[in-house]
PDB file of C-alpha atoms in Angstrom:
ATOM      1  CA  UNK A   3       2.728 -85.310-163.400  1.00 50.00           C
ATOM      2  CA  UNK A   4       4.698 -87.848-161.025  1.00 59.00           C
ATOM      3  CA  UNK A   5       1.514 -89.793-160.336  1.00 69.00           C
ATOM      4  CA  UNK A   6       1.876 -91.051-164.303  1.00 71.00           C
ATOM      5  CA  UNK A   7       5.002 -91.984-164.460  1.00 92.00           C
ATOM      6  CA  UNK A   8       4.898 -93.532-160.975  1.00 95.00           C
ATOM      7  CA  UNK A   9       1.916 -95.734-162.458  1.00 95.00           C
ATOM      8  CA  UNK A  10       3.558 -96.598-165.609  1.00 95.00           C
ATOM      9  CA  UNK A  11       6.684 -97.252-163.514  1.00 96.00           C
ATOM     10  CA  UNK A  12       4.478 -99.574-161.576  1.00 97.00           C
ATOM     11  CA  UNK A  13       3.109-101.518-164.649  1.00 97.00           C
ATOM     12  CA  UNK A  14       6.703-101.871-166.212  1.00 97.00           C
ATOM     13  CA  UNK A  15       7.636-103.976-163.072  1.00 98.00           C
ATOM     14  CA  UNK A  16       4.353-105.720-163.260  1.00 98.00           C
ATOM     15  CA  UNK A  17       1.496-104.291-161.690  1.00 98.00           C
ATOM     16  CA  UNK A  18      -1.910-105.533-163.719  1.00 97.00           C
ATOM     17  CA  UNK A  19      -3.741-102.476-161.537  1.00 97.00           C
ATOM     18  CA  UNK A  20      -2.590 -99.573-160.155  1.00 98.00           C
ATOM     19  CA  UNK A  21      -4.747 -96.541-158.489  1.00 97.00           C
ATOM     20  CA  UNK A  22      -4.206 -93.666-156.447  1.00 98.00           C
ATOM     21  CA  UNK A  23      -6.642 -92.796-153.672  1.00 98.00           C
ATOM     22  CA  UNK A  24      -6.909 -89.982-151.340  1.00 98.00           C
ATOM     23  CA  UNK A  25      -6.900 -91.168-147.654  1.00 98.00           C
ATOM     24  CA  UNK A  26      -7.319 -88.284-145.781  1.00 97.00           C
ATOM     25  CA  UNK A  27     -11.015 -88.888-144.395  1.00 96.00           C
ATOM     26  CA  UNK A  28      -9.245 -91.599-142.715  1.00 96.00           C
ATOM     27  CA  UNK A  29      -8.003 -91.648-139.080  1.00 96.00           C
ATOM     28  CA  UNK A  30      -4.673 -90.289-139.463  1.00 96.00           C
ATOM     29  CA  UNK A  31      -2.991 -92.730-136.937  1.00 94.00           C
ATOM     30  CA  UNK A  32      -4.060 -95.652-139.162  1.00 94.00           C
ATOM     31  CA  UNK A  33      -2.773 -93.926-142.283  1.00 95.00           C
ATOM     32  CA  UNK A  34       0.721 -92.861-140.482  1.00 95.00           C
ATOM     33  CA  UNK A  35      -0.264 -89.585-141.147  1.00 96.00           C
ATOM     34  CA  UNK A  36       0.275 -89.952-144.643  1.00 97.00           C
ATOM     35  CA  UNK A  37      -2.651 -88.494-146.921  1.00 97.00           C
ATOM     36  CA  UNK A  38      -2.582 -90.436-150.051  1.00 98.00           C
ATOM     37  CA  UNK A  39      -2.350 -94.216-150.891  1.00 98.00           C
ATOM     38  CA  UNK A  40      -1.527 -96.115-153.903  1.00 98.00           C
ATOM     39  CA  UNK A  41      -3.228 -99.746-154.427  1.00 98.00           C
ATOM     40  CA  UNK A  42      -1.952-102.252-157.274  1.00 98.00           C
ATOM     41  CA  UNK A  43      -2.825-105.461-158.251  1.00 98.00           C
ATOM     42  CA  UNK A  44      -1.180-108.291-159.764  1.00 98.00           C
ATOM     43  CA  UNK A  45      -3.216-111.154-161.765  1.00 97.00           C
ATOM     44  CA  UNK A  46      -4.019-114.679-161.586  1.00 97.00           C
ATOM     45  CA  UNK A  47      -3.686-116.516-164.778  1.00 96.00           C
ATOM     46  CA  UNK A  48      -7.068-117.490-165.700  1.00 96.00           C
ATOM     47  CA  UNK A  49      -6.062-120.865-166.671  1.00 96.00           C
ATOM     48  CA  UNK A  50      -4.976-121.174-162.673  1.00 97.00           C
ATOM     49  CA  UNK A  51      -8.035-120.418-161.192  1.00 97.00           C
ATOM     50  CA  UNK A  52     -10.158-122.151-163.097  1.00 96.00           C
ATOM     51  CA  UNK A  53      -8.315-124.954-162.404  1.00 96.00           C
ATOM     52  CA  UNK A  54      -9.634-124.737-158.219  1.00 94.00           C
ATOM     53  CA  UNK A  55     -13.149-125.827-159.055  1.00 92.00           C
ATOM     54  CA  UNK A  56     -12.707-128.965-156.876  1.00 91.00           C
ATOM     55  CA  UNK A  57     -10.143-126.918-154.618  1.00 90.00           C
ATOM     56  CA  UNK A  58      -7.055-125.452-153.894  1.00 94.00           C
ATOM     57  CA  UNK A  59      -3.828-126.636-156.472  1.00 96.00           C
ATOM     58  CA  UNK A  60      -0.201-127.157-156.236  1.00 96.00           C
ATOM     59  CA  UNK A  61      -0.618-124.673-159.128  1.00 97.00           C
ATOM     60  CA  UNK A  62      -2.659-122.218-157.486  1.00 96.00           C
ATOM     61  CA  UNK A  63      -0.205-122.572-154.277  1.00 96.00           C
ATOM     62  CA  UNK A  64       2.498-122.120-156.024  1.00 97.00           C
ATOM     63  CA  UNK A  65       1.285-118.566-157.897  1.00 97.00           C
ATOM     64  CA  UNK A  66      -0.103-117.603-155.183  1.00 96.00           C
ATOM     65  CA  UNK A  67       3.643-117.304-153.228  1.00 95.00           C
ATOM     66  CA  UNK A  68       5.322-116.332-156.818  1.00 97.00           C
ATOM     67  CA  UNK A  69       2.489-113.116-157.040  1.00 97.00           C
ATOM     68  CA  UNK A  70       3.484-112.540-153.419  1.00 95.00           C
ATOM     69  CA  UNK A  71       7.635-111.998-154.165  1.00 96.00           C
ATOM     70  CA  UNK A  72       6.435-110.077-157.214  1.00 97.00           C
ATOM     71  CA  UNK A  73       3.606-107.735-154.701  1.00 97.00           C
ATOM     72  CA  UNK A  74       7.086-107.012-152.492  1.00 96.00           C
ATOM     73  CA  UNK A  75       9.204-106.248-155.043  1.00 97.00           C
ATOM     74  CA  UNK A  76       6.941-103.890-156.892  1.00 97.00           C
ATOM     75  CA  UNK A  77       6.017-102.325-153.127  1.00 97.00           C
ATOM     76  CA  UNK A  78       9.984-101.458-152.406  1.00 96.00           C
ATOM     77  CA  UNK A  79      10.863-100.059-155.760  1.00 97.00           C
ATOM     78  CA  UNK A  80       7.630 -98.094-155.272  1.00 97.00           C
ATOM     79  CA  UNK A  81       8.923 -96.575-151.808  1.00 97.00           C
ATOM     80  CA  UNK A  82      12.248 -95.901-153.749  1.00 97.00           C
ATOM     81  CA  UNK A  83      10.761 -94.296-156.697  1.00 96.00           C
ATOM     82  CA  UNK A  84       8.736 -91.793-154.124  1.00 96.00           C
ATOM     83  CA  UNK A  85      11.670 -91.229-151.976  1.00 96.00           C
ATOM     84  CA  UNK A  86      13.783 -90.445-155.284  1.00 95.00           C
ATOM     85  CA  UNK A  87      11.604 -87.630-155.729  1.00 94.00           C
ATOM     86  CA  UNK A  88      11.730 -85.841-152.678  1.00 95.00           C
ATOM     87  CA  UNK A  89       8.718 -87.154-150.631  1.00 96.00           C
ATOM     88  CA  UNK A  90       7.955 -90.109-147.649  1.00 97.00           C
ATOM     89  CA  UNK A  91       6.629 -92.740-148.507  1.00 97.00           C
ATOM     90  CA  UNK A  92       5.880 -96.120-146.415  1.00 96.00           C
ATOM     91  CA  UNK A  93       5.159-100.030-147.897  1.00 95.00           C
ATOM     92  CA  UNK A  94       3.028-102.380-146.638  1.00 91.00           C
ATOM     93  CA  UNK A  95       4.319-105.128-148.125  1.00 76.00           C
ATOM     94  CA  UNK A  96       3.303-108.673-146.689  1.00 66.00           C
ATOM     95  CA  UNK A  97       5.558-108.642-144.310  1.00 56.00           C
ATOM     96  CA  UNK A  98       2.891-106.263-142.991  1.00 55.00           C
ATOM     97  CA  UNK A  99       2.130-106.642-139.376  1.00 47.00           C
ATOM     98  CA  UNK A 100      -0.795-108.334-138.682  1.00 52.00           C
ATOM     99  CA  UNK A 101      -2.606-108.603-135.414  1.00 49.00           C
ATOM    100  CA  UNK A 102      -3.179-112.234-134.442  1.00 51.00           C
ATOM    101  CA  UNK A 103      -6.324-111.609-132.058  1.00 56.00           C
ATOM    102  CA  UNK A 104      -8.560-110.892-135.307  1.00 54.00           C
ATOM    103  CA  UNK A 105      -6.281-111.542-138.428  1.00 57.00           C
ATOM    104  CA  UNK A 106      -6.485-108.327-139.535  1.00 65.00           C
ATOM    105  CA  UNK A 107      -3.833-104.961-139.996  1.00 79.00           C
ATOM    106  CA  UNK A 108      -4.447-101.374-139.152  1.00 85.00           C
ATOM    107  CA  UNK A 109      -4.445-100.235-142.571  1.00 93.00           C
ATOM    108  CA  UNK A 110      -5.963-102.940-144.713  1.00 94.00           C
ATOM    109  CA  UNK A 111      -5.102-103.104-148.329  1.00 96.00           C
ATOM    110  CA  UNK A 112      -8.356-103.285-149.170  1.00 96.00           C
ATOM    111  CA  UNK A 113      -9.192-100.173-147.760  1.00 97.00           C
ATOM    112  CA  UNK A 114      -6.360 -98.540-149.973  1.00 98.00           C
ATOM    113  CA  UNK A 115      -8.039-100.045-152.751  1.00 98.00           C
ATOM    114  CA  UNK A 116     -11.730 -99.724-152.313  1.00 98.00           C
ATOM    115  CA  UNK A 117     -10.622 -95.778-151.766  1.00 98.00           C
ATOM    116  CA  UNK A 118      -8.237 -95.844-154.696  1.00 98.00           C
ATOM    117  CA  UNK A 119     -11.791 -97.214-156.848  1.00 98.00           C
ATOM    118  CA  UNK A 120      -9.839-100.661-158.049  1.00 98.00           C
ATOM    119  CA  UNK A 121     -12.963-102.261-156.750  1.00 98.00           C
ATOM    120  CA  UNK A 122     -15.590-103.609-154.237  1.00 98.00           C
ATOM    121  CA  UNK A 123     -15.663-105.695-151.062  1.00 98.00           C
ATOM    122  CA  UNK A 124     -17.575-108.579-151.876  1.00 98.00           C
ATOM    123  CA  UNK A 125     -19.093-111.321-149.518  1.00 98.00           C
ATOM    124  CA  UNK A 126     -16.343-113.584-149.488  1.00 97.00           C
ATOM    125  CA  UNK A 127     -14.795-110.444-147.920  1.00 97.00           C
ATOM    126  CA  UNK A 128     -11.873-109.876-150.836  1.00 97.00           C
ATOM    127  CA  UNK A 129     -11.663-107.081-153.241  1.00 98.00           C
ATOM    128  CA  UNK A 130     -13.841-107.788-156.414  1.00 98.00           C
ATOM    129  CA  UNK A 131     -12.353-105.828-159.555  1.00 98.00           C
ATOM    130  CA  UNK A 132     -14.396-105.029-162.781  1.00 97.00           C
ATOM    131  CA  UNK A 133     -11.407-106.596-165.016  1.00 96.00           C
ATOM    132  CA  UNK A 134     -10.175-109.432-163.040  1.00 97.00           C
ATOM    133  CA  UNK A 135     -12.876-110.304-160.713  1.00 97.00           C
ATOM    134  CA  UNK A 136     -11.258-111.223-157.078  1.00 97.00           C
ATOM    135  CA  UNK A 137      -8.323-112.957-159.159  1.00 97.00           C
ATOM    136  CA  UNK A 138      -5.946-110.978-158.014  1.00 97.00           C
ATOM    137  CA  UNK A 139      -3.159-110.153-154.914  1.00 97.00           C
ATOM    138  CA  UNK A 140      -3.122-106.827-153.475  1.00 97.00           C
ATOM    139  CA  UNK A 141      -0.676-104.369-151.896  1.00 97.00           C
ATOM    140  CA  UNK A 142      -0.412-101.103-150.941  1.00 97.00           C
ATOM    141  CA  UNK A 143       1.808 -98.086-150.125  1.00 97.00           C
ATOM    142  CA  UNK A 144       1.204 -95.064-148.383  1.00 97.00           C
ATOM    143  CA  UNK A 145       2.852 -91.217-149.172  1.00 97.00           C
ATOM    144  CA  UNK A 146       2.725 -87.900-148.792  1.00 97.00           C
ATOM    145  CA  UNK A 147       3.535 -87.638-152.320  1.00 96.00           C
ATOM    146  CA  UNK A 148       0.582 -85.399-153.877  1.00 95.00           C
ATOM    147  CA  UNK A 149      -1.276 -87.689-156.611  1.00 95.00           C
ATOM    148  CA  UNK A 150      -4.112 -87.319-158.305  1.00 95.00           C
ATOM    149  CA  UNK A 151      -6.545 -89.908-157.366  1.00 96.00           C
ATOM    150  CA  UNK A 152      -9.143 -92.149-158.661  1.00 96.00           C
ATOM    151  CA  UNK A 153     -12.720 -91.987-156.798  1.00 97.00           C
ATOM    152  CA  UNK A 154     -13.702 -94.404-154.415  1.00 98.00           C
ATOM    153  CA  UNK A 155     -15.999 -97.470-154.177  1.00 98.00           C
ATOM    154  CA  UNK A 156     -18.353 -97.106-151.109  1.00 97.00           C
ATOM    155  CA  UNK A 157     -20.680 -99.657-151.564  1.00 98.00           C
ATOM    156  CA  UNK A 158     -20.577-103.750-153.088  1.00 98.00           C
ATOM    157  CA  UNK A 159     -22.004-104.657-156.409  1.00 98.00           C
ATOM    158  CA  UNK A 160     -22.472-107.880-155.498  1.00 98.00           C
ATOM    159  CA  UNK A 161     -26.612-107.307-155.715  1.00 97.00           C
ATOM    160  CA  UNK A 162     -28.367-110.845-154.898  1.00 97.00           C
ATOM    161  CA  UNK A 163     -25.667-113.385-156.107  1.00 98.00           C
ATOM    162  CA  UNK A 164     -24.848-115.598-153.032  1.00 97.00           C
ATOM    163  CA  UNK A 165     -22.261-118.401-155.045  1.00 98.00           C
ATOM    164  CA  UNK A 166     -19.838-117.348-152.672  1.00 97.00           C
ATOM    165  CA  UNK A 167     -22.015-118.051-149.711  1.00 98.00           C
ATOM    166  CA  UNK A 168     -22.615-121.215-151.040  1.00 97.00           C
ATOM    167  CA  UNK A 169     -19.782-122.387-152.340  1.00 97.00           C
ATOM    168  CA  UNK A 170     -17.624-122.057-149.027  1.00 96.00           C
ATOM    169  CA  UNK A 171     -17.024-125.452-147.578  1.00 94.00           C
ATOM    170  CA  UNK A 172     -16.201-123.414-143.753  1.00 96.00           C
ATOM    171  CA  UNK A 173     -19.528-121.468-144.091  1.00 97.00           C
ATOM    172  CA  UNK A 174     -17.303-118.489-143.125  1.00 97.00           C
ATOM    173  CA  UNK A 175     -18.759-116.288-145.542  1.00 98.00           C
ATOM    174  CA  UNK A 176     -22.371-114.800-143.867  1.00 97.00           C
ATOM    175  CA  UNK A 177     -23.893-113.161-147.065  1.00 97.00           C
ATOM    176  CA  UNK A 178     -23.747-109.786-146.329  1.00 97.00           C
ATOM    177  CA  UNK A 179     -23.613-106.544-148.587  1.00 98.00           C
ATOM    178  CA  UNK A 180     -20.396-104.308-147.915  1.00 98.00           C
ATOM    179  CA  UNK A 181     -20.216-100.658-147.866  1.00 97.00           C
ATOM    180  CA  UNK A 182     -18.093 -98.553-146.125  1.00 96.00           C
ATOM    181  CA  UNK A 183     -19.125 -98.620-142.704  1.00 95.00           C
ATOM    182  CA  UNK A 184     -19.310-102.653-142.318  1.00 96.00           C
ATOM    183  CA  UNK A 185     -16.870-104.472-140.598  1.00 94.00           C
ATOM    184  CA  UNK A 186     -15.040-107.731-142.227  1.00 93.00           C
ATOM    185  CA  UNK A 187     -16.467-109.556-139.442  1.00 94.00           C
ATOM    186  CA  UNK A 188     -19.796-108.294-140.644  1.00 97.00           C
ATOM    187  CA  UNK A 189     -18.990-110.433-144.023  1.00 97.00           C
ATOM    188  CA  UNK A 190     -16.767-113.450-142.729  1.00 97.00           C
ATOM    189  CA  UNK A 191     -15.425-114.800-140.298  1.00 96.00           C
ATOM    190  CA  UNK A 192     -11.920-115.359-140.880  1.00 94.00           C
ATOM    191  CA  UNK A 193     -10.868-118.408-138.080  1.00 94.00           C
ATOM    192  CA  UNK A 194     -13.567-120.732-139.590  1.00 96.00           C
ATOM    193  CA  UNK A 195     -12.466-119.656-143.121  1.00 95.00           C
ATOM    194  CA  UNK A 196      -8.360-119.626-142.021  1.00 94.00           C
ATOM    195  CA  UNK A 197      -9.150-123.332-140.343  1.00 96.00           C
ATOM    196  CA  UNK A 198     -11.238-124.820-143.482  1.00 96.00           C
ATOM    197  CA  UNK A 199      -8.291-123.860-145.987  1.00 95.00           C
ATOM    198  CA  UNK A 200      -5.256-125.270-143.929  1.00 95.00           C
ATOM    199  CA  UNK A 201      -7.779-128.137-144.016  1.00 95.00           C
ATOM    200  CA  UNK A 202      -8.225-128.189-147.536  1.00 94.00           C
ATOM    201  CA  UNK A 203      -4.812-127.500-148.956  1.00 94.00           C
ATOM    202  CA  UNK A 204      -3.288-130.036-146.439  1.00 94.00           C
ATOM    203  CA  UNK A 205      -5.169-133.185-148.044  1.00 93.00           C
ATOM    204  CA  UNK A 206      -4.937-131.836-151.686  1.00 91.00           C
ATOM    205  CA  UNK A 207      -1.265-131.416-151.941  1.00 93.00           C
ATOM    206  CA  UNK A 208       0.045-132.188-148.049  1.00 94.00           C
ATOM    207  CA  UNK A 209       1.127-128.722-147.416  1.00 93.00           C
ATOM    208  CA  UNK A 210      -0.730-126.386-144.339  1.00 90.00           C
ATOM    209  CA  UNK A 211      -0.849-123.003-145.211  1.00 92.00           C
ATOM    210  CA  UNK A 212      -4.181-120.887-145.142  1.00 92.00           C
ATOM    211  CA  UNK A 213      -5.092-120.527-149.159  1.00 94.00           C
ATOM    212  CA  UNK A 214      -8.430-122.206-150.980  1.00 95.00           C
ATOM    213  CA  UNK A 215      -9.687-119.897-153.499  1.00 95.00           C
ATOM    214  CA  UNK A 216     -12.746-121.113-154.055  1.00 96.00           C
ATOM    215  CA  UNK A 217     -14.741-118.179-153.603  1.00 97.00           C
ATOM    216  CA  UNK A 218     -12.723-116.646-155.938  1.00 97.00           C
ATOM    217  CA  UNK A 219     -13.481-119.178-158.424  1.00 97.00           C
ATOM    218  CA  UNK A 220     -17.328-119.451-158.569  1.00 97.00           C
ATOM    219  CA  UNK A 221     -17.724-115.195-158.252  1.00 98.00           C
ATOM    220  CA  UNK A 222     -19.404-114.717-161.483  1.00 98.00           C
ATOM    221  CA  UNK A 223     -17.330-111.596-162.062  1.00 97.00           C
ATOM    222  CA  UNK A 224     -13.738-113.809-162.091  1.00 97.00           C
ATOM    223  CA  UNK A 225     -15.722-116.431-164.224  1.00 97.00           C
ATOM    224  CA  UNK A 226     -16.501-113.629-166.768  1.00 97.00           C
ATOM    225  CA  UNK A 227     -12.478-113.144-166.381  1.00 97.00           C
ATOM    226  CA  UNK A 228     -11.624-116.581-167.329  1.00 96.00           C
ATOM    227  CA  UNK A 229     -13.920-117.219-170.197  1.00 95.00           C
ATOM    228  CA  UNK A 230     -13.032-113.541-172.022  1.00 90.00           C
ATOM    229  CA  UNK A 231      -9.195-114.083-171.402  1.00 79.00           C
ATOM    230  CA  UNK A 232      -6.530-116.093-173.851  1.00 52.00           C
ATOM    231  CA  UNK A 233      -2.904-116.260-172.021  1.00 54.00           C
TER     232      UNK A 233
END
């Protein structure tokens, strides 16, 4: 099938995840009329986020950007690979457009993903994984190339754990359950928690940019993640 060797292809360049979903019960406009999407992860050394227990890093900032370049990279030769064999396919990379008015895209990745069964939404609002917790980055692309996918998430795992909740500094994150039908907005809200990590990173290592982490840290699911893991 194409689907495996575009996933091994995928992992060769780097991918820690990848997953096909079908997207077809999904407003076609938002989708570009494309029925099927493929989600894929890259990791966060362990090592890195546990080392954001008292806040965002130099480290983490610096991974973070690095995971980024490798997310784009991995997202073009994916488009390539698709095209190569015959069919459309269209990357949202991170030069994604993103609407200002509520930080948010037409076609989240998360969406891809939750569809494509890498994972849950959790409270903090970020895709929770079974392997790596929310320790990842995430991209997407979207095709008309047929794949066989993976089935979906629908609703969070999170159960009763509220560390998240707690442990934000912006109180962005409201505690919610996600399942399909809830809004991010629902779970976060994403000014208070943009503001509070400009904040954060600026007086740790003097640089403004809009990364903390430290929801991603305490989710029991990433701690399980750093303490089973040897780099």
């Amino acid at each position: 099938m194409i689907g495996n060797g575009l996933k091994e292809y995928m992992k060769n360049l780097g991918a820690s995840l990848v997953e096909f979903a079908d997207l077809r019960n999904i407003d076609a406009s938002l989708r570009q009329n494309m029925d099927y999407g493929i989600a894929f992860a890259i990791k966060i050394k362990p090592s890195i986020i546990a080392g954001i227990i008292d806040g965002p890093t130099e480290e983490y900032y610096d991974a973070y950007n690095e995971i980024n370049k490798k997310l784009d990279h991995i997202n073009l030769s994916c488009v390539e690979y698709i095209k190569n064999q015959g069919f459309s396919a269209i990357g949202q990379d991170s030069t994604y457009v993103t609407s200002n008015d509520n930080l948010s895209t037409p076609l989240p990745h998360k969406t891809v993903a939750t569809r494509a069964g890498l994972g849950w939404i959790g409270k903090n609002a970020l895709l929770i994984t079974p392997k790596y917790g929310s320790a990842i980055r995430i991209s997407s692309v979207l095709t008309n190339m047929l794949l066989i996918t993976n089935n979906p998430i629908n609703e969070s795992k999170c159960g009763t754990c509220n560390k998240c909740v707690k442990a934000c500094s912006a109180a962005a994150i409201k505690g919610m359950l996600w399942n399909v039908n809830v809004a991010r907005e629902e779970l976060i809200d994403p000014f208070k928690c943009r503001i509070k990590a400009r904040e954060l990173l600026n007086k740790k290592i003097g640089i403004e940019s809009a990364i903390c982490g430290k929801c991603i840290e305490v989710c029991p699911v990433t701690q399980l993640y750093i303490k089973n893991n040897v780099e």
